[in-house]
Tab-separated table of N, CA and C in Angstrom:
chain	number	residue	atom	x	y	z
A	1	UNK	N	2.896	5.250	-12.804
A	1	UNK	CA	2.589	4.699	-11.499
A	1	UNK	C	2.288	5.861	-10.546
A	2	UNK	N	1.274	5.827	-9.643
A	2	UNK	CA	0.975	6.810	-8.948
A	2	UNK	C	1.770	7.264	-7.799
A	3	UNK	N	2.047	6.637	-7.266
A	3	UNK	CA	2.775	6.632	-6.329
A	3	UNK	C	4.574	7.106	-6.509
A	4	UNK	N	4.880	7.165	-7.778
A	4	UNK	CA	5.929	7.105	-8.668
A	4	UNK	C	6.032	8.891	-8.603
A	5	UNK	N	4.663	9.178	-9.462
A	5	UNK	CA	4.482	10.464	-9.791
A	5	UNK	C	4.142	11.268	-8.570
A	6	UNK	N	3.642	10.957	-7.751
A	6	UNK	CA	3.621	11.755	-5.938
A	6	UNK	C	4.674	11.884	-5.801
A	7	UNK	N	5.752	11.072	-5.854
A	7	UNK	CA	7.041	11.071	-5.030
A	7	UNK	C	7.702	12.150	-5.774
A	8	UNK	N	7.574	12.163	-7.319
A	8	UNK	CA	8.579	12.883	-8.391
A	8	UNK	C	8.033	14.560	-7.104
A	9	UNK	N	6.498	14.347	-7.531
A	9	UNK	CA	5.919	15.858	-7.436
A	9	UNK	C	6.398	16.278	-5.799
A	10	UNK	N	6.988	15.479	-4.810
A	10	UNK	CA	7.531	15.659	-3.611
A	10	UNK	C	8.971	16.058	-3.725
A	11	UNK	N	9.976	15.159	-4.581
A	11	UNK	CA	10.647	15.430	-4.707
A	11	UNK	C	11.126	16.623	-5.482
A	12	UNK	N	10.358	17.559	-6.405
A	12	UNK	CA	10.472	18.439	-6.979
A	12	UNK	C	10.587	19.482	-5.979
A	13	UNK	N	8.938	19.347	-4.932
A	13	UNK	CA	8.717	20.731	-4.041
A	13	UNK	C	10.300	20.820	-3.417
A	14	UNK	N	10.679	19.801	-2.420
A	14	UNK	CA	12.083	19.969	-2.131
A	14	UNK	C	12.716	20.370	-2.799
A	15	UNK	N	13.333	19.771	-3.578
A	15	UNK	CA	14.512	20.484	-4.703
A	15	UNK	C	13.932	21.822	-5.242
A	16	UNK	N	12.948	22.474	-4.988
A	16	UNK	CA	11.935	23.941	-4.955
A	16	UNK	C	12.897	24.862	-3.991
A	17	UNK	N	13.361	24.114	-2.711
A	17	UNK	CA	13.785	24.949	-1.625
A	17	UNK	C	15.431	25.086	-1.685
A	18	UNK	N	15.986	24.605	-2.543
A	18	UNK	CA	17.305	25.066	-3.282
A	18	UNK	C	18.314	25.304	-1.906
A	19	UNK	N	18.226	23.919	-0.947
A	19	UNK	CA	19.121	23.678	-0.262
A	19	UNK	C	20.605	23.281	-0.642
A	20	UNK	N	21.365	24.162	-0.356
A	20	UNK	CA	22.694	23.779	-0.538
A	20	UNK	C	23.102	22.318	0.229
A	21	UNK	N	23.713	21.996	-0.705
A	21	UNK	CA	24.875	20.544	-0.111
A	21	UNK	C	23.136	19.577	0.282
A	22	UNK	N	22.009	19.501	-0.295
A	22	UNK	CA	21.304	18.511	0.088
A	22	UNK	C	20.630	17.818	-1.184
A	23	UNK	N	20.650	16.334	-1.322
A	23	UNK	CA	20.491	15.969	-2.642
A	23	UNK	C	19.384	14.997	-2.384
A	24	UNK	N	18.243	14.987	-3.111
A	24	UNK	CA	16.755	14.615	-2.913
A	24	UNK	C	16.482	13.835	-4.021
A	25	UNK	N	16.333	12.447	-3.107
A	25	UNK	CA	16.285	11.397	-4.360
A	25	UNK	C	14.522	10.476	-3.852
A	26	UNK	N	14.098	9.708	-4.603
A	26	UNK	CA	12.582	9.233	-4.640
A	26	UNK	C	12.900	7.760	-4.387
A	27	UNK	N	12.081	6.882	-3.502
A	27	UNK	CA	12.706	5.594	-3.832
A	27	UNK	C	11.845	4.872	-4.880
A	28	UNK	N	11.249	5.696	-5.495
A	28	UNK	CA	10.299	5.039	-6.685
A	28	UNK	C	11.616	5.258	-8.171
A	29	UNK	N	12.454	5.777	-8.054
A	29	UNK	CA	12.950	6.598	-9.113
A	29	UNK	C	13.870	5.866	-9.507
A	30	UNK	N	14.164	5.722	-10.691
A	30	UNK	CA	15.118	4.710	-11.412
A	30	UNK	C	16.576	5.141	-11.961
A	31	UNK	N	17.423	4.563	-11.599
A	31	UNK	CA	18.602	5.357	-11.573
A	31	UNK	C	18.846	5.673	-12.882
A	32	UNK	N	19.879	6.324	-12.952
A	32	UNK	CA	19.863	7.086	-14.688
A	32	UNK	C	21.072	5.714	-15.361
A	33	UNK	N	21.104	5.586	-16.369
A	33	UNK	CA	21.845	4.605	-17.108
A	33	UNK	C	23.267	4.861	-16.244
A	34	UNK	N	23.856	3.786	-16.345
A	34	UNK	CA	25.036	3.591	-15.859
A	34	UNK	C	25.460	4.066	-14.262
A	35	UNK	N	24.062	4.309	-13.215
A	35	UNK	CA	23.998	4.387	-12.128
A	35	UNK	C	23.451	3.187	-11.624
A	36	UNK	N	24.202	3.044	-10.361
A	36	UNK	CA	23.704	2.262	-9.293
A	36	UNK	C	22.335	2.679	-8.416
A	37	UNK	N	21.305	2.433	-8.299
A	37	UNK	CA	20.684	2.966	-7.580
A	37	UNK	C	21.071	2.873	-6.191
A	38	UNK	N	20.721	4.258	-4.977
A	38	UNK	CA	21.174	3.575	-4.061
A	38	UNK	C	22.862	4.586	-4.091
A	39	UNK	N	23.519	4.380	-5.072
A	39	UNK	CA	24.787	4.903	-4.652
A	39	UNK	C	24.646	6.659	-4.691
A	40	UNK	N	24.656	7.119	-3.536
A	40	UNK	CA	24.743	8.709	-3.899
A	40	UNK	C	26.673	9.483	-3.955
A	41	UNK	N	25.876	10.738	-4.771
A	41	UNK	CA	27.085	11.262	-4.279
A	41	UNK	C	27.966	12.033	-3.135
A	42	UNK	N	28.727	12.085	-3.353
A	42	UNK	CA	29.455	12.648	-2.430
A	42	UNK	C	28.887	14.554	-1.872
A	43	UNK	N	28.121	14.214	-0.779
A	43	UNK	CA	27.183	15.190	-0.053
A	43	UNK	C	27.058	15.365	1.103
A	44	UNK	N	26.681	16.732	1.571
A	44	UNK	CA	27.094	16.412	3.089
A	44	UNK	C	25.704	15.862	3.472
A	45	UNK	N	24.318	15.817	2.762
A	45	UNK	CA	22.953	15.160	3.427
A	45	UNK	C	22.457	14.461	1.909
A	46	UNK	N	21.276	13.737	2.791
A	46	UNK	CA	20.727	12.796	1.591
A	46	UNK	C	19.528	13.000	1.713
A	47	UNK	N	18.512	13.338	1.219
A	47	UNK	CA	16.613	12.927	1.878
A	47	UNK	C	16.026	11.957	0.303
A	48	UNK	N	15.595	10.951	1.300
A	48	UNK	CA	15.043	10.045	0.323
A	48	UNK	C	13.350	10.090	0.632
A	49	UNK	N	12.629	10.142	-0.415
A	49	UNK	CA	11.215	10.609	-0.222
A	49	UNK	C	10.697	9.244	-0.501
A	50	UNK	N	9.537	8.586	-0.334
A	50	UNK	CA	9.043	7.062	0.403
A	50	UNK	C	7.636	7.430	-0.173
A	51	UNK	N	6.820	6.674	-1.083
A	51	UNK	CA	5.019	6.886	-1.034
A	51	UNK	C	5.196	5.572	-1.064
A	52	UNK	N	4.524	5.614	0.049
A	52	UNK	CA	4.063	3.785	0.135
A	52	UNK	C	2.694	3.135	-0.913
A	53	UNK	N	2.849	2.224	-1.242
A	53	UNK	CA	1.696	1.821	-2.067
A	53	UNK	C	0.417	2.005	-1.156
A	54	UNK	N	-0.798	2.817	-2.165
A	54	UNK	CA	-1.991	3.861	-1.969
A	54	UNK	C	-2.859	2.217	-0.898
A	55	UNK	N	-3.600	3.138	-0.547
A	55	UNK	CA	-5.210	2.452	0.897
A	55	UNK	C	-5.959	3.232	0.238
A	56	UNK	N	-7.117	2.448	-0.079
A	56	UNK	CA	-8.318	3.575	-0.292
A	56	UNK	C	-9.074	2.642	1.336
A	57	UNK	N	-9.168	4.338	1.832
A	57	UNK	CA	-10.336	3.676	3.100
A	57	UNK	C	-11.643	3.156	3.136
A	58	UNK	N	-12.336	3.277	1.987
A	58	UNK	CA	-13.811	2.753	1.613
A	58	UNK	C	-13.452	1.773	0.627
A	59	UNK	N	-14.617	1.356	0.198
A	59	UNK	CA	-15.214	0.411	-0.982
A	59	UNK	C	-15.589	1.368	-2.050
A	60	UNK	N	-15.019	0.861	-3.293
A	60	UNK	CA	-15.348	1.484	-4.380
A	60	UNK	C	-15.923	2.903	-4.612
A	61	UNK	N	-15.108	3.723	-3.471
A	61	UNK	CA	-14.550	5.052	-3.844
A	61	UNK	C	-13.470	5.221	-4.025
A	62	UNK	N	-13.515	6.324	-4.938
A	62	UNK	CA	-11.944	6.770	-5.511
A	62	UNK	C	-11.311	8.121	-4.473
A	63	UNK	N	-11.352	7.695	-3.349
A	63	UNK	CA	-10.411	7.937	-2.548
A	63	UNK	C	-9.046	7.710	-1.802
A	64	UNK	N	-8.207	7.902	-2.520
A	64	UNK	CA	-7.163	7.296	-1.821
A	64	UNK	C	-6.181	7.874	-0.847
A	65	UNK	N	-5.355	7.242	0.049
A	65	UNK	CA	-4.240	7.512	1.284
A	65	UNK	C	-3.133	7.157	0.417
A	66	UNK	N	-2.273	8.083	0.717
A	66	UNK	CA	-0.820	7.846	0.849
A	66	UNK	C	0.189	7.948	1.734
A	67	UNK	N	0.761	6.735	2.318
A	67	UNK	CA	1.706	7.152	3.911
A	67	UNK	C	3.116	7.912	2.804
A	68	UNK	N	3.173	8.964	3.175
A	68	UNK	CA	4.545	9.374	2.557
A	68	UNK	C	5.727	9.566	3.936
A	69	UNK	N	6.742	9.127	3.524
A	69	UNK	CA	8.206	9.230	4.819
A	69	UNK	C	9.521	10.003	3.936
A	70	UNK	N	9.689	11.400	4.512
A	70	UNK	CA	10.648	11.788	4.204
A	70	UNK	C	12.115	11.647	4.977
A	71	UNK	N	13.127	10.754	4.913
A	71	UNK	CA	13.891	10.637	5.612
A	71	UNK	C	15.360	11.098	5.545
A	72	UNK	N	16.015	12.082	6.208
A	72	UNK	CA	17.349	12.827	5.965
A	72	UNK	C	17.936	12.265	7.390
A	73	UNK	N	19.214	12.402	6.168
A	73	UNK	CA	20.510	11.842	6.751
A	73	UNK	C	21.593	13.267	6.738
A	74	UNK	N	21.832	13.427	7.563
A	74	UNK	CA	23.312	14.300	7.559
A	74	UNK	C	24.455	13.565	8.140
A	75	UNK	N	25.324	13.812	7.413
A	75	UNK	CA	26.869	12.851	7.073
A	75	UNK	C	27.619	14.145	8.959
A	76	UNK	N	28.058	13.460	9.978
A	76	UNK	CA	28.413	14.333	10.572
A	76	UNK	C	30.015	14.769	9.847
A	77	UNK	N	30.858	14.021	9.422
A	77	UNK	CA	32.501	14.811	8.919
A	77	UNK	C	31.989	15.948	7.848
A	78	UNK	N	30.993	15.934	7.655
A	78	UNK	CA	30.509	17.167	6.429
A	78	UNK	C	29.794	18.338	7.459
A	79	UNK	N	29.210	18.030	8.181
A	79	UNK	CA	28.718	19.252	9.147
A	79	UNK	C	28.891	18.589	10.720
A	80	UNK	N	29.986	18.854	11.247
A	80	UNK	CA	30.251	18.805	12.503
A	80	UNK	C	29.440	19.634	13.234
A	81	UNK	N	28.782	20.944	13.358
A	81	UNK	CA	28.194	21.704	14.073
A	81	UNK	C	26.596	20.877	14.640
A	82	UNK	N	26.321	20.674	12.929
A	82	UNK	CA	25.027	20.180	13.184
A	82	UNK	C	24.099	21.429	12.656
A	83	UNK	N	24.585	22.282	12.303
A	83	UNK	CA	23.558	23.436	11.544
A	83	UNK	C	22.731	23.209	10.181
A	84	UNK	N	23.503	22.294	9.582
A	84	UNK	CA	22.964	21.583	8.292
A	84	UNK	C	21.808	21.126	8.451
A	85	UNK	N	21.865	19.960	9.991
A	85	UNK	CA	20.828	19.324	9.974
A	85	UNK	C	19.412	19.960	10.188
A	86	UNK	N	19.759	20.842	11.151
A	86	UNK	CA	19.019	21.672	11.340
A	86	UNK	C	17.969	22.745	10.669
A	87	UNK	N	19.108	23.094	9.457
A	87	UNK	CA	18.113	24.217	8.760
A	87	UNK	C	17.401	23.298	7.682
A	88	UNK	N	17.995	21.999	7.077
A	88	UNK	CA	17.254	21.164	6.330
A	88	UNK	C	16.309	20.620	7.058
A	89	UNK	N	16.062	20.003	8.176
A	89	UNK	CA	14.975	19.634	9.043
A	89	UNK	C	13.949	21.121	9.006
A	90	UNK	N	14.246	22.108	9.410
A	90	UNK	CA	13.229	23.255	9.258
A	90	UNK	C	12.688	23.518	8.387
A	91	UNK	N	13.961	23.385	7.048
A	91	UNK	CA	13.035	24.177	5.630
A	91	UNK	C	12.180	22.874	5.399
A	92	UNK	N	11.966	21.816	5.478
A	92	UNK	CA	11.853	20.617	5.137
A	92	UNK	C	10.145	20.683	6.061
A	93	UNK	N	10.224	20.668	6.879
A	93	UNK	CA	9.383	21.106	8.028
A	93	UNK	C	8.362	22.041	7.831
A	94	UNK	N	8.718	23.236	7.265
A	94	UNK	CA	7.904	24.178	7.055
A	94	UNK	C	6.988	24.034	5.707
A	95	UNK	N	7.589	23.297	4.889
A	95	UNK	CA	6.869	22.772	3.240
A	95	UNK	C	5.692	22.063	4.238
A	96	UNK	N	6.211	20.670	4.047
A	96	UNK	CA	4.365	19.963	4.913
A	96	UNK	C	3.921	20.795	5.850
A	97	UNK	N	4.449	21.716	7.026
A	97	UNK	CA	3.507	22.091	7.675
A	97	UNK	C	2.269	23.250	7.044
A	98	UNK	N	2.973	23.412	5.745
A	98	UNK	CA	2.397	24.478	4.677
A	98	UNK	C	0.996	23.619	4.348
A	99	UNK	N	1.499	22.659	3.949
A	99	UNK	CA	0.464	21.499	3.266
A	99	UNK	C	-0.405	21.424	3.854
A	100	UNK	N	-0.444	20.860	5.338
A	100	UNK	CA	-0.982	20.242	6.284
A	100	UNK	C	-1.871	21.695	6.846
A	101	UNK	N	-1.543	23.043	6.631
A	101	UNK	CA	-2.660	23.919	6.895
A	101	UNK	C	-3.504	24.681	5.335
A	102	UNK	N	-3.130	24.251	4.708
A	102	UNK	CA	-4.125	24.259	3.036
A	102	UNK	C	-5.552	24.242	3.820
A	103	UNK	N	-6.593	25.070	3.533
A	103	UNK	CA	-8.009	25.174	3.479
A	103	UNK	C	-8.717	24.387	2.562
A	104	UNK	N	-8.081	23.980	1.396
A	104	UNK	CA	-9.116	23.136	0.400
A	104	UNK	C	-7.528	22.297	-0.451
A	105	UNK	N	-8.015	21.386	-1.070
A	105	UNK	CA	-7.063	20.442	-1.838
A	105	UNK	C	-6.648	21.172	-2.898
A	106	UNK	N	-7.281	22.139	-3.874
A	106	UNK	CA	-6.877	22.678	-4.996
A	106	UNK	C	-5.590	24.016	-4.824
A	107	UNK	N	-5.497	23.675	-3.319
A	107	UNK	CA	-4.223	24.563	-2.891
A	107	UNK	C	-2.887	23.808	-3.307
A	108	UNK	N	-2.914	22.405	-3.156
A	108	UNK	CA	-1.496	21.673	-3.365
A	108	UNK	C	-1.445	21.385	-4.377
A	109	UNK	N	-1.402	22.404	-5.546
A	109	UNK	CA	-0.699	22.333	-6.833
A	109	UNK	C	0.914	21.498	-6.569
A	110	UNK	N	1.337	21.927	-5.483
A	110	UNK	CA	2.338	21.032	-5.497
A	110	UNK	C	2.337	19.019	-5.741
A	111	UNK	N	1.283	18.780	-5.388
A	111	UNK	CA	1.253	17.371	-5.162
A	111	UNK	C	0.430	16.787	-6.305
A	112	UNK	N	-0.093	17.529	-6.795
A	112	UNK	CA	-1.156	17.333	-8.148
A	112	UNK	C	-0.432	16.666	-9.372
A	113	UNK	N	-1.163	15.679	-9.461
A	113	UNK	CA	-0.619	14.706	-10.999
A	113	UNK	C	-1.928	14.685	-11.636
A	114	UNK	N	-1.756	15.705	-12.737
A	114	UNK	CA	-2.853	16.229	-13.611
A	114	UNK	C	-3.080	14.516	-14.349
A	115	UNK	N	-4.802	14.275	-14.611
A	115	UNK	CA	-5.187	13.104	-14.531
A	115	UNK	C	-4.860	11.950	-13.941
A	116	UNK	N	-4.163	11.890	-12.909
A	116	UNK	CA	-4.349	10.531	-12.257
A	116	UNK	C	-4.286	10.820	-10.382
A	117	UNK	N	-4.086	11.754	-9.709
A	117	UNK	CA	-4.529	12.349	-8.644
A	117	UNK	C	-4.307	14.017	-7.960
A	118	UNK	N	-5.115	13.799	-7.562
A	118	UNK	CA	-5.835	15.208	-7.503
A	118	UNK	C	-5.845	15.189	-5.811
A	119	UNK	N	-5.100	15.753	-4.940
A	119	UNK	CA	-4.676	16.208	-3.897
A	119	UNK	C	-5.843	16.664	-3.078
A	120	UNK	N	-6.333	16.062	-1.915
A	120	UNK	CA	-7.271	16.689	-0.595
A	120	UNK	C	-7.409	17.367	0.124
A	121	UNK	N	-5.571	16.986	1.075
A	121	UNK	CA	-5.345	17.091	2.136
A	121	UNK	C	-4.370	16.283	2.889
A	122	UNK	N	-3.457	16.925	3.667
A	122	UNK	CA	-1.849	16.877	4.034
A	122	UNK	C	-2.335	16.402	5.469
A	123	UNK	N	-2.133	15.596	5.940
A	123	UNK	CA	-2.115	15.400	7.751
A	123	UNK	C	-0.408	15.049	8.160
A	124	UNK	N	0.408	15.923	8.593
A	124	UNK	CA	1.419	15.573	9.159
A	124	UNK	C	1.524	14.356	10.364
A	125	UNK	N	1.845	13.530	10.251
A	125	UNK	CA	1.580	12.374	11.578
A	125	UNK	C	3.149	11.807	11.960
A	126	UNK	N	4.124	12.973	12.638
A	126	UNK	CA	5.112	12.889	13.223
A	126	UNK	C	6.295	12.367	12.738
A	127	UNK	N	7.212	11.550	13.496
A	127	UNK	CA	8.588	10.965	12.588
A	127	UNK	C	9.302	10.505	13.621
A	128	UNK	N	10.607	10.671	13.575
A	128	UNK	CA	11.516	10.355	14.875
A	128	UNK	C	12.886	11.017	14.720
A	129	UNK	N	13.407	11.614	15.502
A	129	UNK	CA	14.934	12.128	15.416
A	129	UNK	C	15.126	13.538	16.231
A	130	UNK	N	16.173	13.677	16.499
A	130	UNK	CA	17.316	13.315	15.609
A	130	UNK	C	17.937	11.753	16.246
A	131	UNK	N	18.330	10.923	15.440
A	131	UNK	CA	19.113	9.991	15.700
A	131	UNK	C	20.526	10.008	15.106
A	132	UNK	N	21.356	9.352	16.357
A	132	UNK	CA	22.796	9.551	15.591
A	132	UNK	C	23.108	7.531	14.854
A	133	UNK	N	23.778	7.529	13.890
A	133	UNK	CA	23.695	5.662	12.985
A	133	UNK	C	24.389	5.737	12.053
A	134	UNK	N	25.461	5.303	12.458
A	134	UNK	CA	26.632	5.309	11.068
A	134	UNK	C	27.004	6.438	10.291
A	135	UNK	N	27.622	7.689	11.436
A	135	UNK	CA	28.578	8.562	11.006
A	135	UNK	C	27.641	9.479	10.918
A	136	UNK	N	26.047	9.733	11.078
A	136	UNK	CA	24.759	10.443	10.314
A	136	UNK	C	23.748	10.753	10.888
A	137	UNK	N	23.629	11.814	11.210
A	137	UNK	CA	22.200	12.036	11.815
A	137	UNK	C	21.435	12.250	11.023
A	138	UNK	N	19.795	11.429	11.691
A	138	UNK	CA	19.005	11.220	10.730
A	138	UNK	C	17.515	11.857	11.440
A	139	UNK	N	17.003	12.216	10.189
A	139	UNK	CA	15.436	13.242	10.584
A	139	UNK	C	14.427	12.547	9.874
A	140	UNK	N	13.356	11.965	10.661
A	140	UNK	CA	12.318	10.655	9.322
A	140	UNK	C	10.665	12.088	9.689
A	141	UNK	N	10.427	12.495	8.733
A	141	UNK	CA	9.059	13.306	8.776
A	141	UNK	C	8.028	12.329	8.206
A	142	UNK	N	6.588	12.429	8.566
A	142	UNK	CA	5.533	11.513	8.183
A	142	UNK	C	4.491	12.061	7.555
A	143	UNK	N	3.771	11.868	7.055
A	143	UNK	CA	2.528	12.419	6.417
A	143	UNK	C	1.432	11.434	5.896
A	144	UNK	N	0.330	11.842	5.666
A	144	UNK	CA	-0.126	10.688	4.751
A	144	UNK	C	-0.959	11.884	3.670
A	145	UNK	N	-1.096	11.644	2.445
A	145	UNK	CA	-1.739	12.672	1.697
A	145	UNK	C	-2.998	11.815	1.418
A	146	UNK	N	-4.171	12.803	0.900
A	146	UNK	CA	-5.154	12.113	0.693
A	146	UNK	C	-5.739	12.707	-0.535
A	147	UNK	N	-6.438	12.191	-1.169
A	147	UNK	CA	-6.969	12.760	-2.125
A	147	UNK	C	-7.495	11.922	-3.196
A	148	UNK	N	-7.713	12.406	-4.287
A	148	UNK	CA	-8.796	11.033	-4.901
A	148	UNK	C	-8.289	10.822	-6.587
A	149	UNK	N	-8.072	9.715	-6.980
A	149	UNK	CA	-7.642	9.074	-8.500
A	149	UNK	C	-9.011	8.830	-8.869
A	150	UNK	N	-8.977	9.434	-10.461
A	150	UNK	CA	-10.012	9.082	-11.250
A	150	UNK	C	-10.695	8.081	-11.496
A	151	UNK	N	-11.706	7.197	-11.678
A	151	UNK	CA	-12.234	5.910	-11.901
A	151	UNK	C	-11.504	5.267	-13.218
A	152	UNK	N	-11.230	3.993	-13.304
A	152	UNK	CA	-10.636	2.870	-14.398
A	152	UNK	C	-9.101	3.587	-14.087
A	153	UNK	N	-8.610	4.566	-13.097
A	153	UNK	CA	-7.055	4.699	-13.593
A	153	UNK	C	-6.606	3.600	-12.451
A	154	UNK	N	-5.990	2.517	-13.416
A	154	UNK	CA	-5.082	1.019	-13.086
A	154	UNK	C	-3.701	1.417	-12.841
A	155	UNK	N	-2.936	2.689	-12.974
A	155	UNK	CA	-1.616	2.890	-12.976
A	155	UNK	C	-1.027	2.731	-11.708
């Protein structure tokens, strides 16, 4: 599923930036046997990565949009200061804003799912936070990726 495999290849770049105490899960992603999906562990943050099912903006081009939403939660009894949230919102921050200044698509090897899409271009399009909601401040980043799936791929 395409949208499946964006999210993995999102969720990888993160887990790339080898944040302590932050655990990066896909909501395309299927929990491992004898997990609940949904139940995390015991952490002081959570970021759940979101590809919404693809828009192609034309007619029968193989161009497609993806709204992607990265959304972190920091647990405040795990970081009272609030520095957590902070440097995960930055490092987090600085990946898409990486994206989002790429000169050509064959730069985001990161986002690339060899035969079924092939990466354009990153437009960051904002988020909301910090918000404080059940013990947690939360950071939602936006994007939409663009780029184009091969012809007959149904996945």
């Amino acid at each position: 599923m395409l949208e499946k495999d964006v999210e993995d290849a999102i969720v990888s770049a993160v887990d790339g930036l080898a944040l302590q105490g932050l655990i990066v899960r896909g909501s395309w992603q299927v929990a491992a046997t004898g997990s609940v999906k949904g139940a995390e562990d015991e952490c002081a943050a959570a970021l759940v990565v979101k590809v919404a099912p693809r828009s192609f903006p034309t007619f029968g081009i193989c161009e497609v949009d993806l709204a992607v939403t990265l959304a972190l939660a920091v647990r405040v009894d795990l970081d009272a200061d609030g520095a957590k949230l902070v440097e995960y919102t930055d490092a987090i921050g600085e990946l898409i804003q990486g994206w989002n200044l790429v000169e050509a698509g064959d730069e985001l090897t990161d986002l690339s799912v060899p035969g079924v899409f092939e990466p354009g271009g990153v437009q960051v399009t904002g988020g909301t936070g910090p918000e404080f909601e059940n013990g947690a401040w939360t950071v939602v980043q936006n994007l939409t990726l663009r780029g184009t799936v091969p012809h007959g791929n149904n996945e």
